[in-house]
Amino acid sequence: DTAPDQILIVATDRISAFDYVLTTPIPDKGKVLTQLTLWWFDQLKDVVPNHLLSTDVPAPVQGRAMIAKKLDMLSVECIVRGYLTGSGLADYKRTGAVCGIELPAGLVDGSRLDPPIFTPSTKAELGAHDENVSIDVIAQTIGREHAEAVKELTLALYTKAERIARERGIILADTKFEFGLDPATGQVTLGDEVLTPDSSRFWDATAWEPGHAQASFDKQYVRDWLAHESGWDKASGTQPPDLPADVIERTTARYRECYQRLTGQELQ
């Protein structure tokens, strides 16, 4: 049993795509997310405190769980983009800006943004989409002081993590952080999982080529198979089909490779 001010966080092997949780798990995914988060916490502990208390967890969830301090979470997804892609690219094509931040003309999918930009989104109710907003909207929700603090921390964390990843041949295109307040001290503290393939876009630096979508270290195989080969229609409102063995294997391998390339260690 954990104490009332503690929480056991377990990462599962379940995977989602197109707003559906799939019936087929991806072996080792939960372990990769947890072990990579722990590794990043260690790399970034001089930038901001985090919620980790212990990895001494029950045997059934060993390797994919941690005991953490319960935080008063701030209701904002702290997204930072160092490269233009995804919903940021769609925003830019429509308005020439992302979250109200004007960007230079002529950028394409995969263009590097220098300096990186803070593009927060509101935390949506379960089943709804998060919405990209400006920092002024966030300030109305969590207060100006906390909004400025999480912006500064998000950009500082990204700057350090992007450099670490690049030294290992991986581009950190964008990522999401979540922060809470330590109930005892009121200090802004890093929570949730950090800099994993589920919360970040990681690209192979040697293959980076602006002008089209880049292959990423995440559930790309799953999305591609569902969209192009499965025969499933994402507009149908029906649950996606089970994943075939080769898609599961390639997705597991991609998660493991991301862990190995970033940390320099094999996943145990």
mmCIF file of C-alpha atoms in Angstrom:
data_model
loop_
_atom_site.group_PDB
_atom_site.id
_atom_site.type_symbol
_atom_site.label_atom_id
_atom_site.label_comp_id
_atom_site.label_asym_id
_atom_site.label_seq_id
_atom_site.Cartn_x
_atom_site.Cartn_y
_atom_site.Cartn_z
ATOM 1 C CA ASP A 1 0.000 0.000 0.000
ATOM 2 C CA THR A 2 1.251 3.501 -0.779
ATOM 3 C CA ALA A 3 0.874 6.380 1.673
ATOM 4 C CA PRO A 4 -1.935 8.924 1.069
ATOM 5 C CA ASP A 5 0.562 11.449 -0.332
ATOM 6 C CA GLN A 6 2.038 8.866 -2.721
ATOM 7 C CA ILE A 7 0.830 7.222 -5.907
ATOM 8 C CA LEU A 8 1.835 4.035 -7.756
ATOM 9 C CA ILE A 9 2.167 4.826 -11.474
ATOM 10 C CA VAL A 10 2.086 1.808 -13.785
ATOM 11 C CA ALA A 11 2.749 1.994 -17.536
ATOM 12 C CA THR A 12 0.836 -0.653 -19.469
ATOM 13 C CA ASP A 13 1.656 -2.323 -22.784
ATOM 14 C CA ARG A 14 -1.613 -1.062 -24.241
ATOM 15 C CA ILE A 15 -1.393 1.204 -27.254
ATOM 16 C CA SER A 16 -3.807 3.746 -28.704
ATOM 17 C CA ALA A 17 -4.241 5.050 -32.234
ATOM 18 C CA PHE A 18 -6.800 7.387 -33.799
ATOM 19 C CA ASP A 19 -8.414 7.888 -30.349
ATOM 20 C CA TYR A 20 -8.985 4.146 -29.821
ATOM 21 C CA VAL A 21 -7.244 1.915 -27.271
ATOM 22 C CA LEU A 22 -6.350 -1.202 -29.263
ATOM 23 C CA THR A 23 -7.100 -4.705 -28.026
ATOM 24 C CA THR A 24 -3.567 -5.914 -28.873
ATOM 25 C CA PRO A 25 -0.784 -5.000 -26.420
ATOM 26 C CA ILE A 26 2.799 -4.136 -27.486
ATOM 27 C CA PRO A 27 5.236 -6.235 -25.382
ATOM 28 C CA ASP A 28 7.836 -4.203 -23.392
ATOM 29 C CA LYS A 29 6.156 -0.882 -24.184
ATOM 30 C CA GLY A 30 5.303 -0.154 -20.527
ATOM 31 C CA LYS A 31 8.844 -1.027 -19.509
ATOM 32 C CA VAL A 32 10.369 1.260 -22.159
ATOM 33 C CA LEU A 33 8.162 4.195 -21.103
ATOM 34 C CA THR A 34 9.001 3.759 -17.411
ATOM 35 C CA GLN A 35 12.734 3.071 -17.775
ATOM 36 C CA LEU A 36 13.185 5.922 -20.262
ATOM 37 C CA THR A 37 11.311 8.317 -17.946
ATOM 38 C CA LEU A 38 13.578 7.297 -15.047
ATOM 39 C CA TRP A 39 16.670 7.854 -17.210
ATOM 40 C CA TRP A 40 15.469 11.303 -18.289
ATOM 41 C CA PHE A 41 14.564 12.264 -14.705
ATOM 42 C CA ASP A 42 18.224 11.633 -13.853
ATOM 43 C CA GLN A 43 19.485 13.694 -16.830
ATOM 44 C CA LEU A 44 17.217 16.640 -16.036
ATOM 45 C CA LYS A 45 17.133 16.745 -12.230
ATOM 46 C CA ASP A 46 19.267 19.909 -12.164
ATOM 47 C CA VAL A 47 16.616 21.768 -14.212
ATOM 48 C CA VAL A 48 13.512 20.969 -12.148
ATOM 49 C CA PRO A 49 12.540 18.564 -9.316
ATOM 50 C CA ASN A 50 10.382 15.576 -10.316
ATOM 51 C CA HIS A 51 7.776 13.448 -8.578
ATOM 52 C CA LEU A 52 9.819 10.201 -8.316
ATOM 53 C CA LEU A 53 10.117 8.717 -4.812
ATOM 54 C CA SER A 54 11.036 5.070 -5.390
ATOM 55 C CA THR A 55 11.224 2.202 -7.896
ATOM 56 C CA ASP A 56 10.651 -0.348 -5.124
ATOM 57 C CA VAL A 57 7.348 -1.581 -6.557
ATOM 58 C CA PRO A 58 5.309 -4.818 -6.305
ATOM 59 C CA ALA A 59 6.792 -7.755 -8.260
ATOM 60 C CA PRO A 60 3.961 -8.024 -10.853
ATOM 61 C CA VAL A 61 4.707 -4.485 -12.113
ATOM 62 C CA GLN A 62 8.488 -4.523 -11.621
ATOM 63 C CA GLY A 63 10.284 -2.507 -14.308
ATOM 64 C CA ARG A 64 7.199 -0.671 -15.516
ATOM 65 C CA ALA A 65 6.099 1.223 -12.432
ATOM 66 C CA MET A 66 7.284 3.847 -9.963
ATOM 67 C CA ILE A 67 6.115 5.285 -6.659
ATOM 68 C CA ALA A 68 5.670 9.031 -6.992
ATOM 69 C CA LYS A 69 4.736 12.019 -4.896
ATOM 70 C CA LYS A 70 1.094 13.029 -5.367
ATOM 71 C CA LEU A 71 1.098 16.498 -6.940
ATOM 72 C CA ASP A 72 -1.626 19.091 -7.381
ATOM 73 C CA MET A 73 -1.466 18.878 -11.175
ATOM 74 C CA LEU A 74 -1.672 22.043 -13.264
ATOM 75 C CA SER A 75 -4.330 21.635 -15.950
ATOM 76 C CA VAL A 76 -2.153 22.339 -18.971
ATOM 77 C CA GLU A 77 -0.275 20.198 -21.490
ATOM 78 C CA CYS A 78 3.113 21.917 -21.787
ATOM 79 C CA ILE A 79 4.035 21.285 -25.425
ATOM 80 C CA VAL A 80 7.286 22.517 -26.926
ATOM 81 C CA ARG A 81 8.147 22.340 -30.622
ATOM 82 C CA GLY A 82 11.659 22.536 -32.009
ATOM 83 C CA TYR A 83 10.516 21.365 -35.439
ATOM 84 C CA LEU A 84 7.344 22.055 -37.387
ATOM 85 C CA THR A 85 5.045 19.071 -37.964
ATOM 86 C CA GLY A 86 1.695 17.570 -36.920
ATOM 87 C CA SER A 87 -1.005 19.910 -35.612
ATOM 88 C CA GLY A 88 1.569 22.742 -35.443
ATOM 89 C CA LEU A 89 2.143 22.446 -39.188
ATOM 90 C CA ALA A 90 -1.617 22.458 -39.847
ATOM 91 C CA ASP A 91 -1.959 25.595 -37.683
ATOM 92 C CA TYR A 92 0.940 27.268 -39.541
ATOM 93 C CA LYS A 93 -0.464 26.443 -42.991
ATOM 94 C CA ARG A 94 -3.783 27.973 -41.990
ATOM 95 C CA THR A 95 -2.584 31.084 -40.140
ATOM 96 C CA GLY A 96 1.204 31.492 -40.543
ATOM 97 C CA ALA A 97 1.453 31.047 -36.789
ATOM 98 C CA VAL A 98 1.297 28.308 -34.119
ATOM 99 C CA CYS A 99 -0.697 29.110 -30.962
ATOM 100 C CA GLY A 100 -0.554 32.774 -31.940
ATOM 101 C CA ILE A 101 3.258 32.728 -32.350
ATOM 102 C CA GLU A 102 4.100 34.189 -35.782
ATOM 103 C CA LEU A 103 6.638 32.092 -37.717
ATOM 104 C CA PRO A 104 8.734 32.921 -40.806
ATOM 105 C CA ALA A 105 7.199 32.276 -44.240
ATOM 106 C CA GLY A 106 8.248 29.285 -46.333
ATOM 107 C CA LEU A 107 8.539 26.652 -43.597
ATOM 108 C CA VAL A 108 7.717 23.033 -44.518
ATOM 109 C CA ASP A 109 6.987 19.765 -42.732
ATOM 110 C CA GLY A 110 10.089 19.006 -40.634
ATOM 111 C CA SER A 111 11.575 22.542 -40.658
ATOM 112 C CA ARG A 112 13.661 23.350 -37.584
ATOM 113 C CA LEU A 113 12.311 26.147 -35.377
ATOM 114 C CA ASP A 114 15.040 28.263 -33.835
ATOM 115 C CA PRO A 115 14.334 29.152 -31.086
ATOM 116 C CA PRO A 116 11.862 26.387 -30.116
ATOM 117 C CA ILE A 117 8.332 27.544 -29.270
ATOM 118 C CA PHE A 118 6.040 26.887 -26.300
ATOM 119 C CA THR A 119 2.611 25.853 -27.621
ATOM 120 C CA PRO A 120 0.499 24.721 -24.669
ATOM 121 C CA SER A 121 -2.853 23.011 -24.910
ATOM 122 C CA THR A 122 -5.763 22.738 -22.529
ATOM 123 C CA LYS A 123 -6.393 19.392 -20.858
ATOM 124 C CA ALA A 124 -9.593 18.138 -22.454
ATOM 125 C CA GLU A 125 -12.200 15.967 -20.765
ATOM 126 C CA LEU A 126 -11.769 12.250 -21.472
ATOM 127 C CA GLY A 127 -12.721 11.481 -25.057
ATOM 128 C CA ALA A 128 -12.369 15.082 -26.260
ATOM 129 C CA HIS A 129 -9.400 16.592 -28.093
ATOM 130 C CA ASP A 130 -6.910 18.849 -26.321
ATOM 131 C CA GLU A 131 -6.917 22.328 -27.832
ATOM 132 C CA ASN A 132 -3.805 24.347 -28.735
ATOM 133 C CA VAL A 133 -4.014 27.747 -27.037
ATOM 134 C CA SER A 134 -1.891 30.817 -26.284
ATOM 135 C CA ILE A 135 -0.074 31.364 -22.985
ATOM 136 C CA ASP A 136 -2.653 34.058 -22.127
ATOM 137 C CA VAL A 137 -5.418 31.431 -22.084
ATOM 138 C CA ILE A 138 -3.264 29.210 -19.842
ATOM 139 C CA ALA A 139 -2.631 32.177 -17.505
ATOM 140 C CA GLN A 140 -6.395 32.566 -17.066
ATOM 141 C CA THR A 141 -6.595 28.910 -15.977
ATOM 142 C CA ILE A 142 -3.543 28.428 -13.746
ATOM 143 C CA GLY A 143 -2.487 32.038 -13.031
ATOM 144 C CA ARG A 144 0.124 34.198 -14.759
ATOM 145 C CA GLU A 145 2.958 33.267 -12.371
ATOM 146 C CA HIS A 146 2.531 29.514 -12.874
ATOM 147 C CA ALA A 147 1.997 29.953 -16.632
ATOM 148 C CA GLU A 148 5.302 31.828 -16.975
ATOM 149 C CA ALA A 149 7.058 29.287 -14.723
ATOM 150 C CA VAL A 150 5.950 26.236 -16.735
ATOM 151 C CA LYS A 151 6.819 27.993 -20.007
ATOM 152 C CA GLU A 152 10.349 28.721 -18.789
ATOM 153 C CA LEU A 153 10.822 25.186 -17.417
ATOM 154 C CA THR A 154 9.399 23.548 -20.555
ATOM 155 C CA LEU A 155 11.817 25.431 -22.808
ATOM 156 C CA ALA A 156 14.775 24.742 -20.470
ATOM 157 C CA LEU A 157 13.962 21.008 -20.318
ATOM 158 C CA TYR A 158 13.556 20.804 -24.092
ATOM 159 C CA THR A 159 16.823 22.654 -24.771
ATOM 160 C CA LYS A 160 18.808 20.234 -22.604
ATOM 161 C CA ALA A 161 16.974 17.088 -23.766
ATOM 162 C CA GLU A 162 17.210 18.077 -27.453
ATOM 163 C CA ARG A 163 20.988 18.444 -27.133
ATOM 164 C CA ILE A 164 21.344 15.092 -25.333
ATOM 165 C CA ALA A 165 19.228 13.324 -27.980
ATOM 166 C CA ARG A 166 21.074 14.977 -30.880
ATOM 167 C CA GLU A 167 24.421 13.781 -29.470
ATOM 168 C CA ARG A 168 22.975 10.264 -29.811
ATOM 169 C CA GLY A 169 21.803 10.720 -33.402
ATOM 170 C CA ILE A 170 18.159 11.360 -32.538
ATOM 171 C CA ILE A 171 16.143 14.516 -33.199
ATOM 172 C CA LEU A 172 13.633 15.500 -30.522
ATOM 173 C CA ALA A 173 11.097 17.247 -32.742
ATOM 174 C CA ASP A 174 8.539 18.067 -30.071
ATOM 175 C CA THR A 175 7.428 16.820 -26.687
ATOM 176 C CA LYS A 176 4.916 17.299 -23.893
ATOM 177 C CA PHE A 177 5.538 17.862 -20.192
ATOM 178 C CA GLU A 178 3.111 17.924 -17.283
ATOM 179 C CA PHE A 179 3.735 19.784 -14.053
ATOM 180 C CA GLY A 180 2.119 19.925 -10.648
ATOM 181 C CA LEU A 181 2.643 21.738 -7.387
ATOM 182 C CA ASP A 182 4.287 19.930 -4.473
ATOM 183 C CA PRO A 183 1.539 20.087 -1.797
ATOM 184 C CA ALA A 184 4.154 20.509 0.952
ATOM 185 C CA THR A 185 6.182 23.346 -0.608
ATOM 186 C CA GLY A 186 4.131 24.722 -3.508
ATOM 187 C CA GLN A 187 7.130 24.166 -5.793
ATOM 188 C CA VAL A 188 6.467 23.489 -9.478
ATOM 189 C CA THR A 189 7.431 19.825 -10.003
ATOM 190 C CA LEU A 190 7.740 17.640 -13.112
ATOM 191 C CA GLY A 191 5.271 14.738 -13.193
ATOM 192 C CA ASP A 192 3.907 12.002 -15.452
ATOM 193 C CA GLU A 193 6.115 10.260 -18.045
ATOM 194 C CA VAL A 194 8.746 12.376 -19.776
ATOM 195 C CA LEU A 195 10.469 12.270 -23.160
ATOM 196 C CA THR A 196 9.140 8.860 -24.187
ATOM 197 C CA PRO A 197 8.047 7.805 -27.700
ATOM 198 C CA ASP A 198 4.435 8.250 -26.494
ATOM 199 C CA SER A 199 4.868 11.865 -25.364
ATOM 200 C CA SER A 200 7.445 12.971 -27.957
ATOM 201 C CA ARG A 201 8.339 12.819 -31.620
ATOM 202 C CA PHE A 202 11.794 11.281 -32.005
ATOM 203 C CA TRP A 203 13.325 11.152 -35.498
ATOM 204 C CA ASP A 204 16.503 9.539 -36.795
ATOM 205 C CA ALA A 205 18.898 12.460 -37.338
ATOM 206 C CA THR A 206 20.581 10.833 -40.348
ATOM 207 C CA ALA A 207 17.239 10.470 -42.158
ATOM 208 C CA TRP A 208 15.918 13.966 -41.365
ATOM 209 C CA GLU A 209 14.817 15.677 -44.553
ATOM 210 C CA PRO A 210 12.411 18.640 -44.334
ATOM 211 C CA GLY A 211 9.614 18.742 -46.888
ATOM 212 C CA HIS A 212 7.681 15.624 -45.888
ATOM 213 C CA ALA A 213 6.622 13.630 -42.816
ATOM 214 C CA GLN A 214 9.566 11.993 -41.007
ATOM 215 C CA ALA A 215 9.551 8.396 -39.729
ATOM 216 C CA SER A 216 9.326 8.464 -35.940
ATOM 217 C CA PHE A 217 10.312 6.141 -33.081
ATOM 218 C CA ASP A 218 6.800 5.359 -31.928
ATOM 219 C CA LYS A 219 3.579 3.743 -33.092
ATOM 220 C CA GLN A 220 4.109 4.670 -36.743
ATOM 221 C CA TYR A 221 3.798 1.031 -37.849
ATOM 222 C CA VAL A 222 0.503 0.689 -35.997
ATOM 223 C CA ARG A 223 -0.991 3.853 -37.479
ATOM 224 C CA ASP A 224 0.246 3.021 -40.997
ATOM 225 C CA TRP A 225 -1.168 -0.508 -40.873
ATOM 226 C CA LEU A 226 -4.537 0.671 -39.547
ATOM 227 C CA ALA A 227 -4.787 3.506 -42.072
ATOM 228 C CA HIS A 228 -3.560 1.730 -45.202
ATOM 229 C CA GLU A 229 -3.617 -2.065 -44.858
ATOM 230 C CA SER A 230 -6.165 -3.203 -42.278
ATOM 231 C CA GLY A 231 -9.295 -2.343 -44.237
ATOM 232 C CA TRP A 232 -10.597 -0.544 -41.138
ATOM 233 C CA ASP A 233 -12.306 2.811 -41.626
ATOM 234 C CA LYS A 234 -11.462 5.210 -38.803
ATOM 235 C CA ALA A 235 -14.675 7.132 -39.476
ATOM 236 C CA SER A 236 -16.781 3.975 -38.984
ATOM 237 C CA GLY A 237 -17.097 4.290 -35.200
ATOM 238 C CA THR A 238 -16.063 0.635 -34.808
ATOM 239 C CA GLN A 239 -13.165 -0.712 -32.736
ATOM 240 C CA PRO A 240 -9.986 -1.239 -34.816
ATOM 241 C CA PRO A 241 -9.021 -4.859 -35.611
ATOM 242 C CA ASP A 242 -6.334 -6.849 -33.755
ATOM 243 C CA LEU A 243 -2.796 -6.097 -34.881
ATOM 244 C CA PRO A 244 -0.926 -8.803 -36.828
ATOM 245 C CA ALA A 245 2.218 -10.344 -35.324
ATOM 246 C CA ASP A 246 4.668 -8.570 -37.645
ATOM 247 C CA VAL A 247 3.273 -5.108 -36.784
ATOM 248 C CA ILE A 248 3.500 -5.929 -33.063
ATOM 249 C CA GLU A 249 7.104 -7.151 -33.431
ATOM 250 C CA ARG A 250 8.251 -4.136 -35.464
ATOM 251 C CA THR A 251 6.576 -1.719 -33.042
ATOM 252 C CA THR A 252 8.200 -3.398 -30.005
ATOM 253 C CA ALA A 253 11.577 -3.293 -31.781
ATOM 254 C CA ARG A 254 11.138 0.424 -32.515
ATOM 255 C CA TYR A 255 10.372 1.246 -28.861
ATOM 256 C CA ARG A 256 13.344 -0.832 -27.679
ATOM 257 C CA GLU A 257 15.651 0.779 -30.252
ATOM 258 C CA CYS A 258 14.634 4.250 -29.080
ATOM 259 C CA TYR A 259 15.499 3.308 -25.478
ATOM 260 C CA GLN A 260 18.812 1.732 -26.479
ATOM 261 C CA ARG A 261 19.949 4.626 -28.682
ATOM 262 C CA LEU A 262 19.108 7.292 -26.125
ATOM 263 C CA THR A 263 20.440 5.565 -22.997
ATOM 264 C CA GLY A 264 23.226 3.475 -24.556
ATOM 265 C CA GLN A 265 21.857 0.471 -22.623
ATOM 266 C CA GLU A 266 19.886 -2.595 -23.601
ATOM 267 C CA LEU A 267 16.425 -2.833 -22.026
ATOM 268 C CA GLN A 268 16.600 -5.374 -19.184
#
